[in-house]
CSV table of C-alpha atoms in Angstrom, one decimal:
chain,number,residue,atom,x,y,z
A,13,UNK,CA,54.4,1.2,48.3
A,14,UNK,CA,52.6,2.2,51.4
A,15,UNK,CA,48.9,3.1,51.5
A,16,UNK,CA,47.8,6.0,53.5
A,17,UNK,CA,46.8,5.1,57.1
A,18,UNK,CA,43.3,6.2,56.5
A,19,UNK,CA,43.0,4.6,53.0
A,20,UNK,CA,39.8,2.6,52.8
A,21,UNK,CA,39.6,2.4,49.0
A,22,UNK,CA,38.4,-1.0,47.8
A,23,UNK,CA,39.4,-2.6,44.6
A,24,UNK,CA,35.8,-2.5,43.4
A,25,UNK,CA,35.9,1.3,43.6
A,26,UNK,CA,39.1,1.4,41.5
A,27,UNK,CA,37.5,-0.9,39.0
A,28,UNK,CA,34.4,1.2,38.7
A,29,UNK,CA,36.6,4.3,38.5
A,30,UNK,CA,38.4,2.7,35.6
A,31,UNK,CA,35.1,1.9,33.8
A,32,UNK,CA,33.8,5.4,34.7
A,33,UNK,CA,30.9,3.9,36.5
A,34,UNK,CA,31.2,5.8,39.8
A,35,UNK,CA,28.7,8.5,40.6
A,36,UNK,CA,30.1,12.0,40.0
A,37,UNK,CA,30.5,12.7,43.7
A,38,UNK,CA,32.3,9.4,44.4
A,39,UNK,CA,34.5,9.9,41.3
A,40,UNK,CA,35.6,13.3,42.5
A,41,UNK,CA,36.4,12.0,45.9
A,42,UNK,CA,38.4,9.1,44.5
A,43,UNK,CA,40.3,11.4,42.1
A,44,UNK,CA,41.3,13.5,45.0
A,45,UNK,CA,42.4,10.5,47.0
A,46,UNK,CA,44.5,9.2,44.2
A,47,UNK,CA,46.4,12.4,44.0
A,48,UNK,CA,47.5,11.8,47.6
A,49,UNK,CA,47.9,8.0,47.7
A,50,UNK,CA,50.7,6.5,45.6
A,51,UNK,CA,49.7,3.0,46.7
A,52,UNK,CA,46.2,3.4,45.2
A,53,UNK,CA,47.7,4.9,42.1
A,54,UNK,CA,49.9,1.9,41.8
A,55,UNK,CA,46.9,-0.4,42.3
A,56,UNK,CA,44.9,1.4,39.7
A,57,UNK,CA,47.8,1.2,37.2
A,58,UNK,CA,48.2,-2.5,37.7
A,59,UNK,CA,44.4,-3.0,37.3
A,60,UNK,CA,44.4,-1.0,34.1
A,61,UNK,CA,47.4,-2.9,32.7
A,62,UNK,CA,45.7,-6.2,33.4
A,63,UNK,CA,42.5,-5.1,31.7
A,64,UNK,CA,44.3,-3.6,28.8
A,65,UNK,CA,46.2,-6.9,28.2
A,66,UNK,CA,43.0,-8.8,27.8
A,67,UNK,CA,42.3,-9.6,24.1
A,68,UNK,CA,39.0,-8.9,22.4
A,69,UNK,CA,38.3,-12.0,20.4
A,70,UNK,CA,36.9,-11.2,17.0
A,71,UNK,CA,35.5,-13.4,14.2
A,72,UNK,CA,35.9,-12.1,10.7
A,73,UNK,CA,32.9,-13.3,8.7
A,74,UNK,CA,33.3,-13.4,4.9
A,75,UNK,CA,30.6,-12.2,2.6
A,76,UNK,CA,29.9,-15.9,1.7
A,77,UNK,CA,29.6,-16.8,5.3
A,78,UNK,CA,27.2,-14.0,6.0
A,79,UNK,CA,25.2,-15.0,2.9
A,80,UNK,CA,25.1,-18.7,4.0
A,81,UNK,CA,24.0,-17.9,7.5
A,82,UNK,CA,21.4,-15.3,6.3
A,83,UNK,CA,20.0,-18.0,3.9
A,84,UNK,CA,19.7,-20.5,6.8
A,85,UNK,CA,17.8,-17.9,8.9
A,86,UNK,CA,15.6,-17.0,6.0
A,87,UNK,CA,14.8,-20.7,5.4
A,88,UNK,CA,13.8,-21.1,9.0
A,89,UNK,CA,11.5,-18.1,9.0
A,90,UNK,CA,9.4,-19.5,6.1
A,91,UNK,CA,6.2,-21.2,7.4
A,92,UNK,CA,6.2,-24.9,7.2
A,93,UNK,CA,4.0,-26.3,4.4
A,94,UNK,CA,0.5,-27.0,5.6
A,95,UNK,CA,-0.7,-30.6,5.5
A,96,UNK,CA,-3.0,-31.3,2.6
A,97,UNK,CA,-6.1,-31.8,4.5
A,98,UNK,CA,-8.3,-31.6,1.4
A,99,UNK,CA,-6.5,-34.6,-0.1
A,100,UNK,CA,-6.8,-36.7,3.0
A,101,UNK,CA,-10.4,-35.7,3.5
A,102,UNK,CA,-11.2,-36.8,-0.1
A,103,UNK,CA,-9.6,-40.1,0.4
A,104,UNK,CA,-11.3,-40.7,3.7
A,105,UNK,CA,-14.7,-39.8,2.1
A,106,UNK,CA,-14.2,-42.2,-0.8
A,107,UNK,CA,-13.2,-45.0,1.5
A,108,UNK,CA,-16.3,-44.3,3.7
A,109,UNK,CA,-18.5,-44.4,0.6
A,110,UNK,CA,-17.2,-47.7,-0.5
A,111,UNK,CA,-17.6,-49.3,2.9
A,112,UNK,CA,-21.1,-48.0,3.3
A,113,UNK,CA,-22.1,-49.2,-0.1
A,114,UNK,CA,-20.7,-52.6,0.6
A,115,UNK,CA,-22.5,-52.8,4.0
A,116,UNK,CA,-25.7,-51.5,2.6
A,117,UNK,CA,-28.5,-54.2,3.0
A,118,UNK,CA,-29.4,-55.5,-0.4
A,119,UNK,CA,-33.0,-54.8,-1.5
A,120,UNK,CA,-33.3,-57.7,-4.0
A,121,UNK,CA,-35.2,-60.9,-3.5
A,122,UNK,CA,-32.2,-62.6,-1.7
A,123,UNK,CA,-32.7,-60.3,1.3
A,124,UNK,CA,-36.0,-62.1,1.8
A,125,UNK,CA,-34.3,-65.5,1.5
A,126,UNK,CA,-32.0,-64.9,4.4
A,127,UNK,CA,-28.7,-64.9,2.7
A,128,UNK,CA,-27.1,-62.6,5.3
A,129,UNK,CA,-23.6,-63.6,6.1
A,130,UNK,CA,-22.7,-64.7,2.6
A,131,UNK,CA,-20.0,-62.9,0.7
A,132,UNK,CA,-20.9,-60.6,-2.1
A,133,UNK,CA,-19.3,-63.1,-4.5
A,134,UNK,CA,-21.5,-65.9,-3.3
A,135,UNK,CA,-24.5,-63.6,-3.6
A,136,UNK,CA,-23.5,-62.7,-7.1
A,137,UNK,CA,-23.3,-66.4,-8.1
A,138,UNK,CA,-26.6,-67.1,-6.6
A,139,UNK,CA,-28.1,-64.3,-8.6
A,140,UNK,CA,-26.6,-65.6,-11.9
A,141,UNK,CA,-28.2,-69.0,-12.9
A,142,UNK,CA,-26.0,-69.2,-16.1
A,143,UNK,CA,-22.9,-69.1,-13.9
A,144,UNK,CA,-24.3,-71.9,-11.8
A,145,UNK,CA,-25.1,-74.0,-14.9
A,146,UNK,CA,-21.5,-73.5,-16.1
A,147,UNK,CA,-20.2,-74.7,-12.8
A,148,UNK,CA,-22.4,-77.7,-13.0
A,149,UNK,CA,-21.0,-78.5,-16.4
A,150,UNK,CA,-17.4,-78.1,-15.2
A,151,UNK,CA,-18.1,-80.5,-12.3
A,152,UNK,CA,-19.7,-83.0,-14.7
A,153,UNK,CA,-16.6,-82.7,-16.9
A,154,UNK,CA,-14.3,-83.3,-14.0
A,155,UNK,CA,-16.4,-86.4,-13.0
A,156,UNK,CA,-16.2,-87.7,-16.6
A,157,UNK,CA,-12.4,-87.3,-16.6
A,158,UNK,CA,-12.1,-89.1,-13.3
A,159,UNK,CA,-14.2,-92.0,-14.6
A,160,UNK,CA,-12.2,-92.1,-17.8
A,161,UNK,CA,-9.0,-92.4,-15.7
A,162,UNK,CA,-10.5,-95.1,-13.6
A,163,UNK,CA,-12.0,-97.0,-16.5
B,12,UNK,CA,13.5,-16.4,28.2
B,13,UNK,CA,10.9,-13.8,27.0
B,14,UNK,CA,10.5,-13.6,23.3
B,15,UNK,CA,7.4,-11.4,23.3
B,16,UNK,CA,7.2,-7.7,23.2
B,17,UNK,CA,10.5,-6.1,22.3
B,18,UNK,CA,10.8,-3.0,24.4
B,19,UNK,CA,13.6,-1.6,26.4
B,20,UNK,CA,13.6,1.9,27.6
B,21,UNK,CA,17.0,3.2,26.7
B,22,UNK,CA,19.2,3.4,23.6
B,23,UNK,CA,22.5,4.5,25.1
B,24,UNK,CA,24.6,2.2,22.9
B,25,UNK,CA,28.3,2.5,22.3
B,26,UNK,CA,29.1,4.2,19.0
B,27,UNK,CA,30.5,1.0,17.6
B,28,UNK,CA,27.1,-0.6,17.8
B,29,UNK,CA,25.7,1.8,15.3
B,30,UNK,CA,24.9,0.2,12.0
B,31,UNK,CA,24.9,2.0,8.7
B,32,UNK,CA,21.2,2.5,8.8
B,33,UNK,CA,19.6,5.5,10.6
B,34,UNK,CA,16.6,5.1,13.0
B,35,UNK,CA,14.3,6.3,10.2
B,36,UNK,CA,15.7,3.8,7.7
B,37,UNK,CA,15.4,1.1,10.2
B,38,UNK,CA,11.8,1.9,10.9
B,39,UNK,CA,11.1,1.9,7.2
B,40,UNK,CA,12.8,-1.5,6.9
B,41,UNK,CA,10.8,-2.9,9.7
B,42,UNK,CA,7.6,-1.7,8.1
B,43,UNK,CA,8.5,-3.5,4.9
B,44,UNK,CA,9.2,-6.6,6.8
B,45,UNK,CA,5.8,-6.4,8.5
B,46,UNK,CA,4.3,-6.1,5.1
B,47,UNK,CA,5.9,-9.4,4.1
B,48,UNK,CA,9.1,-8.4,2.4
B,49,UNK,CA,11.6,-11.2,2.7
B,50,UNK,CA,14.3,-9.0,1.0
B,51,UNK,CA,13.9,-6.5,3.8
B,52,UNK,CA,14.3,-9.1,6.5
B,53,UNK,CA,17.4,-10.4,4.7
B,54,UNK,CA,18.9,-6.9,4.6
B,55,UNK,CA,18.2,-6.6,8.3
B,56,UNK,CA,19.9,-9.9,9.0
B,57,UNK,CA,22.9,-9.1,6.9
B,58,UNK,CA,23.4,-5.7,8.5
B,59,UNK,CA,23.5,-7.1,12.0
B,60,UNK,CA,24.7,-10.6,11.6
B,61,UNK,CA,28.5,-10.1,12.0
B,62,UNK,CA,28.0,-8.1,15.2
B,63,UNK,CA,25.6,-10.5,16.7
B,64,UNK,CA,27.8,-13.5,15.9
B,65,UNK,CA,30.8,-11.8,17.4
B,66,UNK,CA,28.9,-11.0,20.6
B,67,UNK,CA,27.8,-14.6,20.9
B,68,UNK,CA,31.4,-15.7,20.2
B,69,UNK,CA,32.9,-13.5,22.9
B,70,UNK,CA,30.3,-14.7,25.3
B,71,UNK,CA,30.7,-18.4,24.4
B,72,UNK,CA,34.1,-18.9,22.9
B,73,UNK,CA,32.8,-21.3,20.3
B,74,UNK,CA,32.1,-20.3,16.8
B,75,UNK,CA,29.5,-23.0,16.0
B,76,UNK,CA,27.5,-22.3,19.2
B,77,UNK,CA,27.8,-18.6,18.5
B,78,UNK,CA,26.3,-19.0,15.0
B,79,UNK,CA,23.5,-21.2,16.5
B,80,UNK,CA,22.7,-18.5,19.1
B,81,UNK,CA,22.8,-15.8,16.4
B,82,UNK,CA,20.3,-17.7,14.3
B,83,UNK,CA,18.0,-18.3,17.2
B,84,UNK,CA,18.1,-14.5,18.0
B,85,UNK,CA,17.1,-13.6,14.5
B,86,UNK,CA,14.3,-16.1,14.5
B,87,UNK,CA,13.0,-14.6,17.7
B,88,UNK,CA,13.3,-11.2,16.2
B,89,UNK,CA,11.3,-12.3,13.2
B,90,UNK,CA,8.6,-13.7,15.5
B,91,UNK,CA,8.5,-10.6,17.6
B,92,UNK,CA,8.3,-8.1,14.7
B,93,UNK,CA,4.5,-7.7,14.9
B,94,UNK,CA,5.0,-6.5,18.5
B,95,UNK,CA,8.2,-4.5,17.9
B,96,UNK,CA,7.1,-1.0,18.7
B,97,UNK,CA,10.4,0.7,17.7
B,98,UNK,CA,11.2,2.0,21.2
B,99,UNK,CA,14.7,0.6,20.9
B,100,UNK,CA,17.1,-0.1,18.1
B,101,UNK,CA,17.0,-3.6,16.6
B,102,UNK,CA,20.6,-4.0,17.7
B,103,UNK,CA,19.7,-3.3,21.3
B,104,UNK,CA,17.0,-5.9,21.2
B,105,UNK,CA,19.3,-8.4,19.6
B,106,UNK,CA,22.0,-7.8,22.3
B,107,UNK,CA,19.4,-8.4,25.0
B,108,UNK,CA,18.2,-11.6,23.4
B,109,UNK,CA,21.7,-12.9,22.6
B,110,UNK,CA,22.9,-12.2,26.2
B,111,UNK,CA,20.0,-14.0,27.7
B,112,UNK,CA,20.2,-16.9,25.3
B,113,UNK,CA,23.9,-17.3,26.1
B,114,UNK,CA,23.3,-17.1,29.9
B,115,UNK,CA,20.7,-19.8,29.6
B,116,UNK,CA,22.9,-21.9,27.4
B,117,UNK,CA,25.9,-21.6,29.7
B,118,UNK,CA,23.8,-22.6,32.7
B,119,UNK,CA,22.4,-25.6,31.0
B,120,UNK,CA,25.9,-26.6,29.8
B,121,UNK,CA,27.4,-26.1,33.2
B,122,UNK,CA,24.7,-28.2,34.8
B,123,UNK,CA,25.2,-30.9,32.2
B,124,UNK,CA,28.9,-31.0,33.0
B,125,UNK,CA,28.4,-31.1,36.7
B,126,UNK,CA,26.0,-33.9,36.4
B,127,UNK,CA,28.4,-35.7,34.3
B,128,UNK,CA,31.4,-35.3,36.5
B,129,UNK,CA,29.5,-35.5,39.8
B,130,UNK,CA,31.5,-32.6,41.3
B,131,UNK,CA,31.0,-32.3,45.0
B,132,UNK,CA,31.8,-28.6,45.4
B,133,UNK,CA,30.5,-25.8,43.3
B,134,UNK,CA,33.8,-23.9,43.7
B,135,UNK,CA,35.9,-26.8,42.3
B,136,UNK,CA,37.3,-26.0,38.8
B,137,UNK,CA,35.3,-27.5,36.0
B,138,UNK,CA,37.0,-30.7,34.9
B,139,UNK,CA,36.2,-30.0,31.3
B,140,UNK,CA,38.1,-26.7,31.6
B,141,UNK,CA,41.0,-28.4,33.3
B,142,UNK,CA,41.2,-30.9,30.5
B,143,UNK,CA,41.2,-28.0,28.0
B,144,UNK,CA,44.1,-26.4,29.9
B,145,UNK,CA,46.3,-29.4,29.7
B,146,UNK,CA,46.3,-29.4,25.9
B,147,UNK,CA,49.7,-28.2,24.9
B,148,UNK,CA,49.7,-25.4,22.4
B,149,UNK,CA,52.0,-25.5,19.4
B,150,UNK,CA,55.1,-23.5,20.1
B,151,UNK,CA,54.8,-21.6,16.8
B,152,UNK,CA,51.3,-20.4,17.7
B,153,UNK,CA,50.9,-16.7,17.9
B,154,UNK,CA,50.9,-15.4,21.5
B,155,UNK,CA,47.8,-13.4,20.8
B,156,UNK,CA,45.9,-16.5,19.7
B,157,UNK,CA,47.1,-18.3,22.8
B,158,UNK,CA,46.1,-15.5,25.0
B,159,UNK,CA,42.7,-15.5,23.4
B,160,UNK,CA,42.3,-19.2,24.1
B,161,UNK,CA,43.4,-18.7,27.6
B,162,UNK,CA,40.9,-15.9,28.1
B,163,UNK,CA,38.1,-18.2,27.0
B,164,UNK,CA,39.3,-20.8,29.5
B,165,UNK,CA,39.4,-18.2,32.2
B,166,UNK,CA,35.9,-17.0,31.2
B,167,UNK,CA,34.7,-20.5,31.5
B,168,UNK,CA,35.5,-20.4,35.2
B,169,UNK,CA,33.0,-17.6,35.8
B,170,UNK,CA,29.3,-18.0,36.3
B,171,UNK,CA,27.1,-17.4,33.3
B,172,UNK,CA,26.1,-14.0,34.6
B,173,UNK,CA,29.6,-12.9,35.6
B,174,UNK,CA,30.8,-13.8,32.2
B,175,UNK,CA,28.0,-12.0,30.5
B,176,UNK,CA,28.5,-8.9,32.6
B,177,UNK,CA,32.3,-8.8,32.0
B,178,UNK,CA,32.0,-9.3,28.2
B,179,UNK,CA,29.2,-6.8,27.8
B,180,UNK,CA,31.1,-4.2,29.9
B,181,UNK,CA,34.7,-4.8,29.0
B,182,UNK,CA,34.5,-6.1,25.4
B,183,UNK,CA,31.3,-4.5,24.2
B,184,UNK,CA,31.7,-1.3,26.1
B,185,UNK,CA,28.1,-1.3,27.4
B,186,UNK,CA,27.4,0.8,30.5
B,187,UNK,CA,26.4,-1.1,33.6
B,188,UNK,CA,23.0,0.4,33.7
B,189,UNK,CA,22.3,-1.0,30.2
B,190,UNK,CA,23.6,-4.4,31.2
B,191,UNK,CA,21.2,-4.4,34.1
B,192,UNK,CA,18.4,-3.7,31.6
B,193,UNK,CA,19.6,-6.4,29.3
B,194,UNK,CA,20.0,-9.1,31.9
B,195,UNK,CA,17.2,-8.0,34.2
B,196,UNK,CA,19.6,-7.4,37.1
B,197,UNK,CA,20.0,-4.6,39.6
B,198,UNK,CA,23.0,-2.3,39.2
B,199,UNK,CA,24.5,-3.4,42.6
B,200,UNK,CA,24.4,-7.0,41.5
B,201,UNK,CA,25.9,-6.1,38.1
B,202,UNK,CA,28.8,-4.3,39.9
B,203,UNK,CA,29.4,-7.3,42.2
B,204,UNK,CA,29.5,-9.7,39.1
B,205,UNK,CA,31.9,-7.4,37.3
B,206,UNK,CA,34.2,-7.2,40.3
B,207,UNK,CA,34.2,-10.9,40.8
B,208,UNK,CA,34.8,-11.6,37.1
B,209,UNK,CA,37.8,-9.2,36.9
B,210,UNK,CA,39.3,-10.8,40.1
B,211,UNK,CA,39.1,-14.3,38.7
B,212,UNK,CA,40.4,-13.3,35.2
B,213,UNK,CA,43.3,-11.3,36.6
B,214,UNK,CA,44.4,-14.1,38.9
B,215,UNK,CA,44.0,-16.7,36.2
B,216,UNK,CA,45.7,-14.8,33.5
B,217,UNK,CA,48.5,-13.6,35.8
B,218,UNK,CA,49.2,-17.1,36.9
B,219,UNK,CA,49.3,-18.2,33.3
B,220,UNK,CA,51.6,-15.4,32.3
B,221,UNK,CA,54.0,-16.2,35.1
B,222,UNK,CA,54.0,-19.9,34.1
B,223,UNK,CA,54.6,-19.1,30.4
B,224,UNK,CA,58.3,-19.1,29.5
């Protein structure tokens, strides 16, 4: 089908005509042209057929699917639980107290004796003469047992 | 992607966009959400979810990705509600966010594929799409289903913006001026994208129909 010799209609214009996106003046002019140009009418018809044949994909969401997705969205909108700073701060404070008490310089007579560097267990033993006596007795007992084995 | 103040100037939505709640009901619902009502937000989500998922599906062609995008859109809506001034419908706002999320997603995905296949020319067909084309469809599959699949393949050959413009105009019935607002593009650019998209789709689908026995 022949186009009119002066036909300058572009495909984009026909497309915009189809979608009713031409300005009123342009639309009027093209409508008039289409009346006189069978080739453009044919082009427009082919374009419209092509576009009409395109499917419109659609998902059918069941009520259960909508509910499931809504629940997921709702769960993600909830604020994340805040870290328990009060719990951690209590634990840190307790640990700091224990460390500071252990490192605190003793005020007893041993501090004057220069026992720095000994462990607190050793310091305790030094402060307890009864324990020392018991240890002496144990050592003596061991010595006696060794002598008995030799003898 | 902006997720801040939710304002667009117009509300010229197609009739099918309208949900069952009026503007006044929607405003009341939004106020309840701002006051902390989780039930109100749940209702808002349920009202709009099918339409939002379908929009994302038409844009992406993948159900799982569509559901992910829809979730992200609602999360952004939830975060934006304190700034939501009610100058547009929630649906309009969701369409804008989904469209932009999809465009970003498609661009990232395309870049990832290009990096993977080391294509030399941008105009070359995407190898992933070509692989998808070669999968033989069962003979007993419905023609409509096959056409739908073919449409998604053809849409995959468009740029992210061309694809978004085509789906929003042709399948969602949104005026070009609205699409320009949604995507932040000028009307002339939108028209050029639409024209290019229709050219590619017509050629691709015509070729396919001619090859189909």
